[in-house]
Amino acid sequence: MDLSFLFANTVNGAVYGAFLLLTSLGLSLVFGLGRVVNFAHGALYALGGYGLVAVMQRLGLGFWPALVVAPLLVVPIAIAIERVTIQPIRSRPEIYTLLVTFGVSFMVIGALEYVFGTATTLVEVPRLFAGTVVIFGNEFPIYRLAAAGLSLAVSGAVFAFVQFTPIGLRIRAVTDDPGMAEALGVNTTRLLTLVFGAAAGLAALAGALGAPIFAVHPEMGSGILLDSFLAVILGGLGNLPGSAIGAFFVALTKSIGGGYVADWSIAILFVVVAIALVFRPTGLFGRGRVA
Amino acid sequence: MAASRFAKSVLLALFAAGAAPAFAQDTLKVGVLTIRSGPATPVGDDIIAGIETATRMYGPVLGRPVELIVEESQWNAQQAVTKATKLVQQNRVAAILGTSTVEALALLPVADRLGVPIVTSNSGSAAITRQNCNKWVFRTNAEDLMSAEALKYLLAQNPKLAAAKWFTLGHDYPFSRLVAGTVKQVTGANYVGDAFAPLDTADWSPFIARARASGATAIMMSVTLGTPLLQFVQQANEFGLTKEAQLVAPIGLPDWLVAKLGPLSTNIISAGSWAAWRYEEVEPATKQFNDAFFKQHGRVSGMQALQSASAALMLYNAITKAGSTDPDAIVKALETVDVRTPVGPLRFQPGGRQALVPMFLGPYEAVNPPRYGAQFAQVVEVFPASKSLPPTGPEVGCKLK
Amino acid sequence: MRKTAGLRGLVLPLVAAGILAILPYAGASPFTITLLTESLIFAIWAMSLDLLVGYTGLVSFGHAAAFGLAAYAAGYFAREVTGDFFFALLVAEAVVIPVALGFGFVVARVSGIAFAVISLCIAQVLFTIAVTWRSVTNGMDGLVGVPLPRVAGVTLASGNAFYLLTVLCLVAVYLWLTRLVDSPFGRTLQAIRTNEERAASIGIDVHRHKWLAFVLSWAVAALAGTLMVFLKAGTTPMSLHWTESGNVLIMTIFGGIGTLLGPVLGSTVFVFVRDEFTTRFKAWQFVFGLVFVVVVLLFPTGLVGAVNRIRSFLWRARS
């Protein structure tokens, strides 16, 4: 296979990486802030996809308005989840939030199956971005590139928010040293609820954005959950730049690996992550907080 | 300690709950083991729907109404064995219908322990009715090696396809490998490559790129029927691959999937569907079934429904012929019944367990005016069993004890 | 809550075993025995995980690796050579223990989430091997043709006979593990679970202990895998999948970690509840998730903890 093939896979990998970024950032923030491993993240992604479909079908909205509305519908649900199932057990060992969110994900997916049925819904690509574009002799769907661009823009906004705003400062403070931040008057409980809701919004946006590519079905979140998890662990929980690098690494490995070795590609990813963790248990860029 | 005492009482309560009092049942119980959750659920829905319609059409068996007991396997071999055991031990079913490849393969080794006829209508693995054949397990759909013959025929009939550059793209299942092997054998020098994706692939772009890089002009899609196939076709279309290459479905597409694809389905040719509703244009039994199915379920009958209905009809006819629900008697009757089913007149190979069933080749096209709510469907050319399968069991390596 | 080694620790488990053993002959329905057999196999598997999670403080997301690997090894041997149970078990251990020694040495260097994720990766790699090494494993279709097991020349053809074998294995493992966790080795593990750094500072060779705990838990899990492959007459790559690892983790924590009995209870409840829910409810996933969330929120120490709470409540109410 030649350079053209490598190029095609690299671009496709980068596109998926942009998606993964949206979900990984949220996952990383929530863990870094509250030491909460959110296993329901994939279910929130699925809720975003279903929100899009429901809004388009039941309210008759077009794709773009629906894209904005869907995440806004998911955020209150996520906040309710956080209040009811996560807050009460924050003082317990981390494994318990993982377990409870695991149960929540079953509930959400079961509810989606019950309400919408188990069938898959194909979502048409918005006409504005239909068709393909040729880059260096390779055809790429315009929508994928546009969606990736949008994901990058939103991710960039998240980065900027965390880096340059007062709330962002508090988030970074709590991630760094929760005890000190509390002592200085930061309401960590409220902050976590806020961040959890925002992370859910990002995941929902990713689900809605990805709907024309990956279709909408109840189990749509499980693949991206695992990938986001790996990305965040690889990069270092709570470390945003690290998670970004992790996301692109996972996406590119899957894409280039898939292109060259197909059935083995997933194993490569796991081997790399395992080796990386053995030598750097807190992630490649983690800052020494032993998980 | 209290905990272990509690454990004991929990177990005693469980055994008490499980000890079923024996009392006479009026209904004739038939078990259906299939998929009820996950991405392949629509397949399970169709299987059940087909059996329901067939049951309604046939009426009471041996004077008793038929009670269908559905259990799901979660597409997991271990669960399939547990649930089949439940159907037999707890519900005392006379036979088990449904079952796709995963369940059929899981039940095969324990069939003797279960001791009831199992009539599968949705499993492709040839070994089930060839070298691993078993007294209890019957099959009504075409198996992989039969599909291979249909493919050879398709290529022989279609010069454009015969001259195309072939690529096999699918999941990493033994079936995929078999299909790839067949295509390679048949197309020889025109075989340009294959790619087998991991199970839960949602993003097909690397594999689409690979197909493209190899210069494929015909792609055999051995992707799992269900969400993955929908995603693949949609993505292949988005990448413009469907303009360059003809998509071929080795065993056809379920009609709910055709409906979802809509106009995209016209890019696809079936290399041998296990059933096709447009066979009604030739076979009255198919028309009768399609009407009843549409009346009961409000949609067109699909491949899996037609097949599962055929299996159910074979079973009910066999039980009637046997005159009892004794498992051995049913098996003996199944070996000799000849039934007019929605896939045509059907009987099992003498000395074997595979039905001499036809396959249906052809492209997908728009249906004008829509029939049974279907706007797109496969054009049907019948490929009879006589051309794809030796007539008796021993000839395919089946040695029944 | 700690079981004391000694007569009391021996009598009660044996009595419980006795009751389990006579259930098939005391009127329990055949399907209950089938489910119970499956529950007890999972119980052995879950107890092995508890050794890691509850006693050494290492959460594994990939415990299916030991289980599935043993299933394939034992199943393959049984099909190709002989269905003798003890030989198959020996072969399974002969495959699983060296692999555990190798992986364990590496993974014992870390803890916490890193440990969890690496164990997941190991399982997924084995899963991929099972899917792609088709000449041996038959790929996704799985290993078939495993014969009925034989013990001392007698073929265990009936469900009851196999059930009795399972009960025997469960009791043996339970007794052995309870002694192990009370031994100096077991207490060292618990010290590591409490605070790894402090344990190291008083001279404990943390790495070696974690390594050994890992290997032991895999060795016990291998027994469960061997039993399962005979029960199902085969296995598939799904026995190595992370969803199976998730199941056994749930059973263990659900039941109550660090108790050994908890996993037994957890497995039994899980298997029976799952069977009931999947038959009864079309939306069983939702109900399952709901029950799960409620138990995690209200019963942090799992079922065993819940039982003890109810028991002490009743005791207080009585007095």
GROMACS .gro file of C-alpha atoms in nm, chain A residues 26 29-31 33-36 38 44 74-88 90 167 171 174 182 186-202:
model
   47
   26GLY     CA    1  -1.561   1.556   2.931
   29LEU     CA    2  -1.259   1.673   3.340
   30VAL     CA    3  -1.511   1.480   3.545
   31PHE     CA    4  -1.248   1.242   3.671
   33LEU     CA    5  -1.231   1.711   3.928
   34GLY     CA    6  -1.427   1.460   4.128
   35ARG     CA    7  -1.242   1.131   4.089
   36VAL     CA    8  -1.560   1.002   3.928
   38ASN     CA    9  -1.833   0.798   3.450
   44LEU     CA   10  -2.513   1.015   2.735
   74VAL     CA   11  -2.939   1.596   2.777
   75VAL     CA   12  -2.769   1.829   3.024
   76PRO     CA   13  -3.057   1.842   3.275
   77ILE     CA   14  -3.088   1.464   3.261
   78ALA     CA   15  -2.719   1.432   3.336
   79ILE     CA   16  -2.740   1.675   3.623
   80ALA     CA   17  -3.026   1.477   3.769
   81ILE     CA   18  -2.820   1.159   3.739
   82GLU     CA   19  -2.528   1.325   3.912
   83ARG     CA   20  -2.737   1.457   4.196
   84VAL     CA   21  -2.922   1.134   4.263
   85THR     CA   22  -2.667   0.864   4.203
   86ILE     CA   23  -2.320   1.012   4.225
   87GLN     CA   24  -2.324   1.284   4.487
   88PRO     CA   25  -2.443   1.059   4.769
   90ARG     CA   26  -1.866   1.054   4.650
  167ILE     CA   27  -1.457   2.900   3.666
  171ILE     CA   28  -1.168   2.365   3.799
  174VAL     CA   29  -0.977   2.152   4.244
  182GLU     CA   30  -1.214   2.366   4.940
  186VAL     CA   31  -1.448   2.666   4.627
  187ASN     CA   32  -1.781   2.483   4.632
  188THR     CA   33  -1.653   2.160   4.484
  189THR     CA   34  -1.990   1.986   4.495
  190ARG     CA   35  -2.157   2.248   4.281
  191LEU     CA   36  -1.859   2.268   4.054
  192LEU     CA   37  -1.869   1.896   3.992
  193THR     CA   38  -2.238   1.906   3.907
  194LEU     CA   39  -2.170   2.186   3.662
  195VAL     CA   40  -1.877   2.009   3.501
  196PHE     CA   41  -2.066   1.681   3.487
  197GLY     CA   42  -2.350   1.851   3.307
  198ALA     CA   43  -2.112   2.020   3.066
  199ALA     CA   44  -1.931   1.695   2.995
  200ALA     CA   45  -2.264   1.530   2.922
  201GLY     CA   46  -2.347   1.813   2.687
  202LEU     CA   47  -2.023   1.755   2.501
   0.00000   0.00000   0.00000
